C-alpha cells in the first residue's frame, strides 16, 4: 500500500506530466511515485541494516535532491555514540552539509519520523518525505503533510520486519528510543 499526501491531494492527481523515467517534465526533478520512492528507500534500508549490525537501533535515512542526487545518509546512532540526538534523519541531514534551501530535497526514512525529526523537516523546509513504514511507530508524517510536505508512505515489508524484529528482541531499548515508559 502506498499513501501519497500533499496538502490533502495525491500528487499524481495534480495533472503534472511525468515521463516514464519517473521525472516531472515540468520541473525536471524526481517525482515521488512509488517506484522512485522505493529506489530511494534502498539507501535508507542499507543504513538501517548497518546500524543493526553495529548493535544499534535499525532506523536509516537519506537526504536526496529532487533530481535523485544523494546528499547525505545516516542511521540512528544513539546506542553506538551514547548520544540521544543522533537519529537517522539528523545523521543524514548533518552528512548532507549546509544548503541555502532544502525545498528541493526529499528526506527518506525507514520509519515514520518522530516529532524531533519531523521538526527538522519542517524547520528547514524539506519539500518531500518518503516513509518506509508507519506501523511500528507513527510519528509526525501526517502533520508534515498538513503543512505542505509531499509525503509518501510505502508500508514496506522489509522495513516493518527489520524494526519489528528489533522491537520484539529489545523492547526496553526501543521504548528508550521513542521516549516511552517500559
CSV table of N, CA and C in Angstrom, one decimal:
chain,number,residue,atom,x,y,z
A,1,UNK,N,0.8,-1.2,0.0
A,1,UNK,CA,0.0,0.0,0.0
A,1,UNK,C,0.9,1.2,0.0
A,2,UNK,N,0.5,2.2,-0.8
A,2,UNK,CA,1.3,3.5,-0.9
A,2,UNK,C,0.3,4.6,-0.6
A,3,UNK,N,0.6,5.4,0.3
A,3,UNK,CA,-0.2,6.6,0.6
A,3,UNK,C,0.6,7.8,0.2
A,4,UNK,N,0.1,8.6,-0.6
A,4,UNK,CA,0.7,9.9,-1.0
A,4,UNK,C,-0.2,11.0,-0.6
A,5,UNK,N,0.5,11.9,0.1
A,5,UNK,CA,-0.3,13.1,0.6
A,5,UNK,C,0.5,14.3,0.4
A,6,UNK,N,-0.2,15.4,-0.1
A,6,UNK,CA,0.4,16.7,-0.2
A,6,UNK,C,-0.7,17.7,-0.1
A,7,UNK,N,-0.7,18.3,1.0
A,7,UNK,CA,-1.8,19.3,1.3
A,7,UNK,C,-3.2,18.7,0.9
A,8,UNK,N,-3.4,17.5,1.3
A,8,UNK,CA,-4.7,16.9,1.0
A,8,UNK,C,-4.9,16.3,-0.3
A,9,UNK,N,-4.0,16.3,-1.2
A,9,UNK,CA,-4.2,15.8,-2.6
A,9,UNK,C,-3.1,14.8,-2.9
A,10,UNK,N,-3.4,13.8,-3.7
A,10,UNK,CA,-2.4,12.9,-4.2
A,10,UNK,C,-1.7,13.6,-5.3
A,11,UNK,N,-0.4,13.6,-5.3
A,11,UNK,CA,0.4,14.4,-6.3
A,11,UNK,C,0.1,13.9,-7.7
A,12,UNK,N,-0.2,12.6,-7.9
A,12,UNK,CA,-0.5,12.2,-9.2
A,12,UNK,C,-1.7,12.8,-9.8
A,13,UNK,N,-2.6,13.3,-8.9
A,13,UNK,CA,-3.8,13.9,-9.4
A,13,UNK,C,-3.7,15.4,-9.7
A,14,UNK,N,-2.5,16.0,-9.6
A,14,UNK,CA,-2.3,17.4,-9.8
A,14,UNK,C,-2.1,17.7,-11.3
A,15,UNK,N,-2.1,16.7,-12.2
A,15,UNK,CA,-2.0,16.9,-13.6
A,15,UNK,C,-0.6,17.1,-14.2
A,16,UNK,N,0.4,17.0,-13.4
A,16,UNK,CA,1.8,17.1,-13.9
A,16,UNK,C,2.1,15.9,-14.8
A,17,UNK,N,2.7,16.2,-15.9
A,17,UNK,CA,3.1,15.2,-16.9
A,17,UNK,C,4.4,14.6,-16.5
A,18,UNK,N,4.4,13.3,-16.2
A,18,UNK,CA,5.6,12.6,-15.8
A,18,UNK,C,6.0,11.7,-17.0
A,19,UNK,N,7.3,11.7,-17.2
A,19,UNK,CA,7.9,10.8,-18.2
A,19,UNK,C,8.0,9.4,-17.6
A,20,UNK,N,8.2,8.4,-18.4
A,20,UNK,CA,8.4,7.1,-17.9
A,20,UNK,C,9.6,6.9,-17.0
A,21,UNK,N,10.5,7.9,-17.0
A,21,UNK,CA,11.7,7.8,-16.2
A,21,UNK,C,11.4,8.2,-14.7
A,22,UNK,N,10.2,8.6,-14.4
A,22,UNK,CA,9.8,9.0,-13.1
A,22,UNK,C,10.2,10.4,-12.8
A,23,UNK,N,10.4,11.2,-13.8
A,23,UNK,CA,10.8,12.6,-13.7
A,23,UNK,C,9.6,13.5,-14.0
A,24,UNK,N,9.4,14.5,-13.3
A,24,UNK,CA,8.4,15.5,-13.6
A,24,UNK,C,8.9,16.4,-14.7
A,25,UNK,N,8.3,16.3,-15.9
A,25,UNK,CA,8.7,17.0,-17.1
A,25,UNK,C,8.7,18.5,-16.9
A,26,UNK,N,7.7,19.0,-16.2
A,26,UNK,CA,7.6,20.4,-16.0
A,26,UNK,C,8.8,21.0,-15.2
A,27,UNK,N,9.2,20.3,-14.2
A,27,UNK,CA,10.3,20.8,-13.3
A,27,UNK,C,11.6,20.1,-13.4
A,28,UNK,N,11.6,18.9,-14.1
A,28,UNK,CA,12.9,18.2,-14.3
A,28,UNK,C,13.4,17.5,-13.1
A,29,UNK,N,12.5,17.3,-12.1
A,29,UNK,CA,13.0,16.7,-10.9
A,29,UNK,C,12.3,15.4,-10.6
A,30,UNK,N,12.8,14.6,-9.8
A,30,UNK,CA,12.3,13.3,-9.5
A,30,UNK,C,10.9,13.4,-8.9
A,31,UNK,N,9.9,12.7,-9.5
A,31,UNK,CA,8.6,12.7,-9.0
A,31,UNK,C,8.5,11.6,-7.9
A,32,UNK,N,7.8,11.8,-6.8
A,32,UNK,CA,7.7,10.9,-5.7
A,32,UNK,C,6.6,9.8,-6.0
A,33,UNK,N,6.7,9.1,-7.1
A,33,UNK,CA,5.8,8.0,-7.3
A,33,UNK,C,6.4,6.8,-6.5
A,34,UNK,N,5.6,5.7,-6.5
A,34,UNK,CA,6.1,4.5,-5.7
A,34,UNK,C,7.4,4.0,-6.2
A,35,UNK,N,7.6,3.8,-7.5
A,35,UNK,CA,8.9,3.3,-8.0
A,35,UNK,C,10.1,4.1,-7.6
A,36,UNK,N,10.0,5.4,-7.7
A,36,UNK,CA,11.1,6.3,-7.4
A,36,UNK,C,11.3,6.3,-5.9
A,37,UNK,N,10.2,6.3,-5.1
A,37,UNK,CA,10.3,6.3,-3.6
A,37,UNK,C,11.0,5.0,-3.2
A,38,UNK,N,10.7,3.9,-3.8
A,38,UNK,CA,11.3,2.6,-3.4
A,38,UNK,C,12.8,2.5,-3.7
A,39,UNK,N,13.2,3.1,-4.8
A,39,UNK,CA,14.6,3.2,-5.2
A,39,UNK,C,15.4,4.0,-4.1
A,40,UNK,N,14.8,5.1,-3.7
A,40,UNK,CA,15.5,6.0,-2.7
A,40,UNK,C,15.5,5.3,-1.4
A,41,UNK,N,14.5,4.5,-1.1
A,41,UNK,CA,14.4,3.8,0.2
A,41,UNK,C,15.5,2.8,0.4
A,42,UNK,N,16.1,2.3,-0.7
A,42,UNK,CA,17.1,1.3,-0.6
A,42,UNK,C,18.3,1.8,0.2
A,43,UNK,N,18.7,3.1,0.0
A,43,UNK,CA,19.8,3.7,0.7
A,43,UNK,C,19.5,3.7,2.2
A,44,UNK,N,18.3,4.1,2.6
A,44,UNK,CA,18.0,4.2,4.0
A,44,UNK,C,18.0,2.8,4.6
A,45,UNK,N,17.5,1.8,3.9
A,45,UNK,CA,17.5,0.4,4.4
A,45,UNK,C,18.9,-0.1,4.6
A,46,UNK,N,19.8,0.3,3.7
A,46,UNK,CA,21.2,-0.1,3.9
A,46,UNK,C,21.7,0.5,5.2
A,47,UNK,N,21.4,1.7,5.5
A,47,UNK,CA,21.8,2.4,6.7
A,47,UNK,C,21.2,1.7,7.9
A,48,UNK,N,20.0,1.3,7.9
A,48,UNK,CA,19.3,0.7,9.0
A,48,UNK,C,19.9,-0.7,9.3
A,49,UNK,N,20.2,-1.4,8.2
A,49,UNK,CA,20.9,-2.8,8.4
A,49,UNK,C,22.3,-2.6,9.0
A,50,UNK,N,23.0,-1.6,8.6
A,50,UNK,CA,24.3,-1.4,9.1
A,50,UNK,C,24.2,-1.0,10.6
A,51,UNK,N,23.2,-0.2,10.9
A,51,UNK,CA,23.0,0.2,12.3
A,51,UNK,C,22.8,-1.0,13.2
A,52,UNK,N,21.9,-1.9,12.7
A,52,UNK,CA,21.6,-3.1,13.5
A,52,UNK,C,22.9,-4.0,13.6
A,53,UNK,N,23.7,-4.1,12.6
A,53,UNK,CA,25.0,-4.9,12.7
A,53,UNK,C,25.9,-4.3,13.7
A,54,UNK,N,25.8,-3.0,13.9
A,54,UNK,CA,26.7,-2.3,14.9
A,54,UNK,C,26.1,-2.4,16.3
A,55,UNK,N,25.0,-3.0,16.5
A,55,UNK,CA,24.3,-3.1,17.8
A,55,UNK,C,23.4,-2.0,18.1
A,56,UNK,N,23.1,-1.2,17.1
A,56,UNK,CA,22.2,-0.1,17.3
A,56,UNK,C,20.7,-0.3,16.9
A,57,UNK,N,20.0,0.7,16.9
A,57,UNK,CA,18.5,0.6,16.5
A,57,UNK,C,18.4,0.7,15.0
A,58,UNK,N,17.8,-0.2,14.4
A,58,UNK,CA,17.8,-0.3,12.9
A,58,UNK,C,16.8,0.7,12.2
A,59,UNK,N,17.2,2.0,12.2
A,59,UNK,CA,16.5,3.0,11.5
A,59,UNK,C,17.5,3.7,10.7
A,60,UNK,N,17.2,3.9,9.4
A,60,UNK,CA,18.1,4.5,8.5
A,60,UNK,C,17.4,5.7,7.7
A,61,UNK,N,18.2,6.6,7.2
A,61,UNK,CA,17.6,7.7,6.5
A,61,UNK,C,18.6,8.2,5.4
A,62,UNK,N,18.1,8.9,4.5
A,62,UNK,CA,19.0,9.6,3.4
A,62,UNK,C,18.3,10.8,3.0
A,63,UNK,N,19.1,11.8,2.6
A,63,UNK,CA,18.5,13.1,2.1
A,63,UNK,C,19.0,13.2,0.6
A,64,UNK,N,18.0,13.4,-0.2
A,64,UNK,CA,18.2,13.5,-1.7
A,64,UNK,C,17.8,14.8,-2.2
A,65,UNK,N,18.4,15.3,-3.3
A,65,UNK,CA,17.8,16.4,-4.1
A,65,UNK,C,16.7,15.7,-4.9
A,66,UNK,N,15.8,16.5,-5.4
A,66,UNK,CA,14.7,16.0,-6.2
A,66,UNK,C,15.1,15.4,-7.5
A,67,UNK,N,16.4,15.8,-7.9
A,67,UNK,CA,16.9,15.1,-9.2
A,67,UNK,C,17.4,13.8,-8.9
A,68,UNK,N,17.4,13.3,-7.7
A,68,UNK,CA,17.8,11.9,-7.3
A,68,UNK,C,19.3,11.9,-6.8
A,69,UNK,N,19.9,13.1,-6.7
A,69,UNK,CA,21.3,13.1,-6.2
A,69,UNK,C,21.3,12.9,-4.7
A,70,UNK,N,22.1,11.9,-4.2
A,70,UNK,CA,22.2,11.7,-2.8
A,70,UNK,C,23.0,12.8,-2.1
A,71,UNK,N,22.5,13.4,-1.1
A,71,UNK,CA,23.2,14.5,-0.4
A,71,UNK,C,23.9,14.0,0.9
A,72,UNK,N,23.1,13.1,1.6
A,72,UNK,CA,23.7,12.6,2.8
A,72,UNK,C,22.9,11.4,3.3
A,73,UNK,N,23.5,10.6,4.1
A,73,UNK,CA,22.9,9.3,4.6
A,73,UNK,C,23.3,9.1,6.0
A,74,UNK,N,22.5,8.4,6.8
A,74,UNK,CA,22.8,8.2,8.2
A,74,UNK,C,21.9,7.2,8.8
A,75,UNK,N,22.2,6.8,10.0
A,75,UNK,CA,21.4,5.8,10.8
A,75,UNK,C,21.3,6.3,12.2
A,76,UNK,N,20.4,5.7,12.9
A,76,UNK,CA,20.2,6.0,14.3
A,76,UNK,C,21.5,5.5,15.0
A,77,UNK,N,22.2,6.4,15.7
A,77,UNK,CA,23.4,6.0,16.4
A,77,UNK,C,23.4,6.4,17.9
A,78,UNK,N,22.2,6.4,18.4
A,78,UNK,CA,22.0,6.7,19.8
A,78,UNK,C,22.8,5.8,20.7
A,79,UNK,N,22.7,4.5,20.4
A,79,UNK,CA,23.4,3.4,21.2
A,79,UNK,C,24.9,3.5,20.9
A,80,UNK,N,25.3,3.5,19.7
A,80,UNK,CA,26.7,3.5,19.3
A,80,UNK,C,27.5,4.7,19.8
A,81,UNK,N,26.9,5.9,19.8
A,81,UNK,CA,27.6,7.1,20.2
A,81,UNK,C,27.2,7.6,21.6
A,82,UNK,N,26.2,6.9,22.2
A,82,UNK,CA,25.8,7.4,23.5
A,82,UNK,C,25.2,8.8,23.5
A,83,UNK,N,24.6,9.1,22.3
A,83,UNK,CA,24.1,10.5,22.1
A,83,UNK,C,22.6,10.4,21.7
A,84,UNK,N,21.7,10.8,22.5
A,84,UNK,CA,20.3,10.7,22.2
A,84,UNK,C,19.8,11.5,21.1
A,85,UNK,N,20.6,12.5,20.6
A,85,UNK,CA,20.2,13.3,19.5
A,85,UNK,C,20.5,12.8,18.1
A,86,UNK,N,21.3,11.7,18.0
A,86,UNK,CA,21.7,11.1,16.7
A,86,UNK,C,20.6,10.1,16.2
A,87,UNK,N,19.6,10.7,15.7
A,87,UNK,CA,18.6,9.9,15.0
A,87,UNK,C,19.0,9.8,13.5
A,88,UNK,N,18.4,8.8,12.8
A,88,UNK,CA,18.8,8.6,11.4
A,88,UNK,C,18.6,9.8,10.6
A,89,UNK,N,17.5,10.5,10.7
A,89,UNK,CA,17.3,11.7,9.9
A,89,UNK,C,18.2,12.9,10.2
A,90,UNK,N,18.6,13.0,11.5
A,90,UNK,CA,19.5,14.1,11.9
A,90,UNK,C,20.9,13.7,11.4
A,91,UNK,N,21.3,12.4,11.4
A,91,UNK,CA,22.6,12.0,10.9
A,91,UNK,C,22.7,12.2,9.4
A,92,UNK,N,21.6,11.9,8.6
A,92,UNK,CA,21.6,12.1,7.2
A,92,UNK,C,21.7,13.6,6.9
A,93,UNK,N,20.9,14.4,7.6
A,93,UNK,CA,20.9,15.9,7.5
A,93,UNK,C,22.3,16.5,7.7
A,94,UNK,N,22.9,16.0,8.8
A,94,UNK,CA,24.3,16.5,9.0
A,94,UNK,C,25.3,16.1,8.0
A,95,UNK,N,25.1,14.8,7.5
A,95,UNK,CA,26.0,14.3,6.5
A,95,UNK,C,25.9,15.1,5.2
A,96,UNK,N,24.7,15.6,4.9
A,96,UNK,CA,24.5,16.4,3.7
A,96,UNK,C,25.2,17.7,3.7
A,97,UNK,N,25.5,18.3,4.8
A,97,UNK,CA,26.2,19.6,4.9
A,97,UNK,C,25.2,20.7,4.7
A,98,UNK,N,25.7,21.9,4.7
A,98,UNK,CA,24.8,23.1,4.6
A,98,UNK,C,24.3,23.4,3.2
A,99,UNK,N,23.1,23.9,3.2
A,99,UNK,CA,22.5,24.3,1.9
A,99,UNK,C,21.7,25.5,2.2
A,100,UNK,N,21.6,26.4,1.3
A,100,UNK,CA,20.8,27.6,1.4
A,100,UNK,C,19.3,27.3,1.5
A,101,UNK,N,18.9,26.3,0.7
A,101,UNK,CA,17.4,25.9,0.5
A,101,UNK,C,17.3,24.4,0.5
A,102,UNK,N,16.3,23.9,1.2
A,102,UNK,CA,16.0,22.5,1.2
A,102,UNK,C,14.7,22.1,0.6
A,103,UNK,N,14.0,23.1,-0.1
A,103,UNK,CA,12.7,22.8,-0.6
A,103,UNK,C,12.7,21.8,-1.7
A,104,UNK,N,13.9,21.7,-2.4
A,104,UNK,CA,14.0,20.7,-3.5
A,104,UNK,C,14.6,19.4,-3.0
A,105,UNK,N,14.5,19.1,-1.7
A,105,UNK,CA,15.1,17.9,-1.1
A,105,UNK,C,14.0,16.9,-0.6
A,106,UNK,N,14.3,15.7,-0.5
A,106,UNK,CA,13.4,14.6,-0.1
A,106,UNK,C,14.2,13.9,1.0
A,107,UNK,N,13.6,13.8,2.2
A,107,UNK,CA,14.1,13.0,3.3
A,107,UNK,C,13.5,11.6,3.2
A,108,UNK,N,14.3,10.6,3.2
A,108,UNK,CA,13.8,9.2,3.0
A,108,UNK,C,14.2,8.5,4.3
A,109,UNK,N,13.2,7.9,5.0
A,109,UNK,CA,13.5,7.2,6.2
A,109,UNK,C,12.7,5.9,6.3
A,110,UNK,N,13.3,5.0,7.0
A,110,UNK,CA,12.7,3.6,7.1
A,110,UNK,C,11.5,3.6,8.0
A,111,UNK,N,11.4,4.6,8.9
A,111,UNK,CA,10.3,4.7,9.8
A,111,UNK,C,9.7,6.1,9.9
A,112,UNK,N,8.4,6.2,10.2
A,112,UNK,CA,7.8,7.5,10.3
A,112,UNK,C,8.6,8.3,11.3
A,113,UNK,N,9.0,9.6,10.9
A,113,UNK,CA,9.8,10.4,11.8
A,113,UNK,C,9.2,10.8,13.1
A,114,UNK,N,10.0,10.7,14.2
A,114,UNK,CA,9.5,11.2,15.5
A,114,UNK,C,9.2,12.7,15.4
A,115,UNK,N,8.8,13.3,16.5
A,115,UNK,CA,8.5,14.7,16.5
A,115,UNK,C,9.8,15.5,16.3
A,116,UNK,N,10.8,15.0,16.9
A,116,UNK,CA,12.1,15.7,16.8
A,116,UNK,C,12.6,15.8,15.3
A,117,UNK,N,12.5,14.7,14.6
A,117,UNK,CA,12.9,14.6,13.2
A,117,UNK,C,11.9,15.3,12.3
A,118,UNK,N,10.6,15.2,12.7
A,118,UNK,CA,9.6,15.9,11.9
A,118,UNK,C,9.8,17.4,12.0
A,119,UNK,N,10.2,17.9,13.2
A,119,UNK,CA,10.5,19.3,13.4
A,119,UNK,C,11.7,19.7,12.5
A,120,UNK,N,12.7,18.9,12.3
A,120,UNK,CA,13.8,19.2,11.4
A,120,UNK,C,13.3,19.4,10.0
A,121,UNK,N,12.5,18.4,9.5
A,121,UNK,CA,11.9,18.6,8.2
A,121,UNK,C,11.2,19.9,8.0
A,122,UNK,N,10.4,20.2,9.0
A,122,UNK,CA,9.5,21.4,8.9
A,122,UNK,C,10.4,22.7,9.0
A,123,UNK,N,11.3,22.7,10.0
A,123,UNK,CA,12.2,23.8,10.3
A,123,UNK,C,13.0,24.2,9.0
A,124,UNK,N,13.5,23.3,8.3
A,124,UNK,CA,14.4,23.6,7.2
A,124,UNK,C,13.6,23.5,5.8
A,125,UNK,N,12.3,23.3,5.9
A,125,UNK,CA,11.5,23.4,4.6
A,125,UNK,C,11.8,22.3,3.6
A,126,UNK,N,12.2,21.1,4.1
A,126,UNK,CA,12.4,19.9,3.2
A,126,UNK,C,11.1,19.6,2.6
A,127,UNK,N,11.1,19.6,1.2
A,127,UNK,CA,9.8,19.5,0.5
A,127,UNK,C,9.2,18.2,0.4
A,128,UNK,N,9.9,17.1,0.6
A,128,UNK,CA,9.3,15.7,0.4
A,128,UNK,C,9.8,14.8,1.5
A,129,UNK,N,9.0,13.8,1.8
A,129,UNK,CA,9.3,12.8,2.8
A,129,UNK,C,8.8,11.4,2.3
A,130,UNK,N,9.7,10.5,2.3
A,130,UNK,CA,9.4,9.1,2.0
A,130,UNK,C,9.5,8.3,3.2
A,131,UNK,N,8.5,7.6,3.6
A,131,UNK,CA,8.5,6.8,4.9
A,131,UNK,C,8.4,5.3,4.5
A,132,UNK,N,9.3,4.5,5.0
A,132,UNK,CA,9.3,3.1,4.7
A,132,UNK,C,8.1,2.4,5.4
A,133,UNK,N,7.9,2.7,6.6
A,133,UNK,CA,6.8,2.2,7.3
A,133,UNK,C,6.3,3.0,8.5
A,134,UNK,N,5.0,2.9,8.8
A,134,UNK,CA,4.5,3.7,9.9
A,134,UNK,C,3.6,2.8,10.8
A,135,UNK,N,3.9,1.5,10.8
A,135,UNK,CA,3.1,0.6,11.6
A,135,UNK,C,3.7,0.4,13.0
A,136,UNK,N,5.1,0.3,13.0
A,136,UNK,CA,5.8,0.1,14.3
A,136,UNK,C,5.7,1.4,15.1
A,137,UNK,N,5.7,2.5,14.5
A,137,UNK,CA,5.7,3.8,15.2
A,137,UNK,C,5.1,4.8,14.2
A,138,UNK,N,4.2,5.6,14.7
A,138,UNK,CA,3.6,6.7,13.9
A,138,UNK,C,4.0,8.0,14.4
A,139,UNK,N,4.9,8.6,13.7
A,139,UNK,CA,5.4,9.9,14.2
A,139,UNK,C,4.6,11.1,13.5
A,140,UNK,N,5.3,12.1,13.0
A,140,UNK,CA,4.7,13.3,12.5
A,140,UNK,C,4.5,13.4,11.0
A,141,UNK,N,4.5,12.3,10.3
A,141,UNK,CA,4.4,12.4,8.9
A,141,UNK,C,3.1,13.0,8.4
A,142,UNK,N,2.0,12.7,9.1
A,142,UNK,CA,0.7,13.3,8.7
A,142,UNK,C,0.7,14.8,9.0
A,143,UNK,N,1.3,15.2,10.1
A,143,UNK,CA,1.4,16.6,10.5
A,143,UNK,C,2.2,17.4,9.4
A,144,UNK,N,3.3,16.7,8.9
A,144,UNK,CA,4.1,17.3,7.9
A,144,UNK,C,3.3,17.5,6.6
A,145,UNK,N,2.5,16.5,6.2
A,145,UNK,CA,1.7,16.6,5.0
A,145,UNK,C,0.7,17.7,5.2
A,146,UNK,N,0.1,17.9,6.4
A,146,UNK,CA,-0.8,19.0,6.6
A,146,UNK,C,-0.1,20.4,6.4
A,147,UNK,N,1.2,20.4,6.5
A,147,UNK,CA,1.9,21.6,6.4
A,147,UNK,C,2.7,21.7,5.0
A,148,UNK,N,2.2,21.0,4.1
A,148,UNK,CA,2.6,21.1,2.7
A,148,UNK,C,3.8,20.3,2.2
A,149,UNK,N,4.3,19.4,3.1
A,149,UNK,CA,5.3,18.5,2.7
A,149,UNK,C,4.7,17.3,1.9
A,150,UNK,N,5.3,17.0,0.7
A,150,UNK,CA,4.8,15.8,0.0
A,150,UNK,C,5.2,14.6,0.7
A,151,UNK,N,4.3,13.7,1.1
A,151,UNK,CA,4.6,12.5,1.9
A,151,UNK,C,4.2,11.3,1.2
A,152,UNK,N,5.1,10.3,1.1
A,152,UNK,CA,4.8,9.0,0.6
A,152,UNK,C,5.1,8.0,1.6
A,153,UNK,N,4.1,7.2,2.0
A,153,UNK,CA,4.2,6.1,3.0
A,153,UNK,C,4.2,4.8,2.2
A,154,UNK,N,5.2,4.1,2.2
A,154,UNK,CA,5.3,2.9,1.4
A,154,UNK,C,4.8,1.6,2.0
A,155,UNK,N,4.7,1.6,3.4
A,155,UNK,CA,4.3,0.3,4.1
A,155,UNK,C,5.2,-0.8,3.6
A,156,UNK,N,6.5,-0.6,3.6
A,156,UNK,CA,7.5,-1.6,3.1
A,156,UNK,C,7.7,-2.8,4.0
A,157,UNK,N,7.5,-4.0,3.6
A,157,UNK,CA,7.6,-5.2,4.4
A,157,UNK,C,9.0,-5.3,5.0
A,158,UNK,N,10.1,-5.0,4.3
A,158,UNK,CA,11.4,-5.1,4.8
A,158,UNK,C,11.7,-4.2,5.9
A,159,UNK,N,11.1,-3.0,5.9
A,159,UNK,CA,11.3,-2.0,7.0
A,159,UNK,C,10.5,-2.5,8.2
A,160,UNK,N,9.3,-2.9,8.0
A,160,UNK,CA,8.5,-3.4,9.1
A,160,UNK,C,9.1,-4.6,9.8
A,161,UNK,N,9.6,-5.6,9.0
A,161,UNK,CA,10.2,-6.8,9.5
A,161,UNK,C,11.5,-6.4,10.3
A,162,UNK,N,12.4,-5.6,9.7
A,162,UNK,CA,13.6,-5.2,10.4
A,162,UNK,C,13.4,-4.6,11.7
A,163,UNK,N,12.6,-3.6,11.8
A,163,UNK,CA,12.4,-2.9,13.1
A,163,UNK,C,11.5,-3.7,14.0
A,164,UNK,N,10.5,-4.4,13.5
A,164,UNK,CA,9.6,-5.2,14.3
A,164,UNK,C,10.4,-6.3,15.0
A,165,UNK,N,11.3,-6.9,14.3
A,165,UNK,CA,12.2,-7.9,15.0
A,165,UNK,C,13.0,-7.3,16.1
A,166,UNK,N,13.5,-6.1,15.9
A,166,UNK,CA,14.3,-5.5,16.9
A,166,UNK,C,13.5,-5.1,18.1
A,167,UNK,N,12.3,-4.6,17.9
A,167,UNK,CA,11.4,-4.2,19.0
A,167,UNK,C,11.1,-5.4,19.8
A,168,UNK,N,10.8,-6.5,19.2
A,168,UNK,CA,10.5,-7.8,19.9
A,168,UNK,C,11.7,-8.2,20.8
A,169,UNK,N,12.9,-8.2,20.2
A,169,UNK,CA,14.1,-8.6,20.9
A,169,UNK,C,14.6,-7.6,21.9
A,170,UNK,N,14.4,-6.4,21.8
A,170,UNK,CA,14.9,-5.3,22.6
A,170,UNK,C,13.9,-4.3,23.0
A,171,UNK,N,12.8,-4.7,23.7
A,171,UNK,CA,11.7,-3.7,24.0
A,171,UNK,C,12.2,-2.5,24.9
A,172,UNK,N,13.0,-2.8,25.8
A,172,UNK,CA,13.4,-1.7,26.7
A,172,UNK,C,14.2,-0.6,25.9
A,173,UNK,N,15.1,-1.1,25.1
A,173,UNK,CA,15.9,-0.1,24.3
A,173,UNK,C,15.0,0.6,23.3
A,174,UNK,N,14.0,0.0,22.7
A,174,UNK,CA,13.1,0.6,21.8
A,174,UNK,C,12.3,1.7,22.5
A,175,UNK,N,11.8,1.4,23.7
A,175,UNK,CA,11.0,2.3,24.5
A,175,UNK,C,11.8,3.5,24.9
A,176,UNK,N,13.1,3.3,25.2
A,176,UNK,CA,14.0,4.4,25.5
A,176,UNK,C,14.2,5.3,24.3
A,177,UNK,N,14.3,4.7,23.1
A,177,UNK,CA,14.5,5.4,21.9
A,177,UNK,C,13.3,6.3,21.5
A,178,UNK,N,12.1,5.8,21.7
A,178,UNK,CA,10.9,6.6,21.4
A,178,UNK,C,10.4,7.5,22.6
A,179,UNK,N,11.1,7.4,23.7
A,179,UNK,CA,10.8,8.2,24.9
A,179,UNK,C,9.5,7.8,25.6
A,180,UNK,N,9.3,6.4,25.6
A,180,UNK,CA,8.1,5.9,26.3
A,180,UNK,C,8.6,5.1,27.5
A,181,UNK,N,7.7,4.9,28.4
A,181,UNK,CA,8.0,4.0,29.5
A,181,UNK,C,8.0,2.5,29.1
A,182,UNK,N,8.5,1.7,30.0
A,182,UNK,CA,8.6,0.3,29.7
A,182,UNK,C,7.3,-0.4,29.5
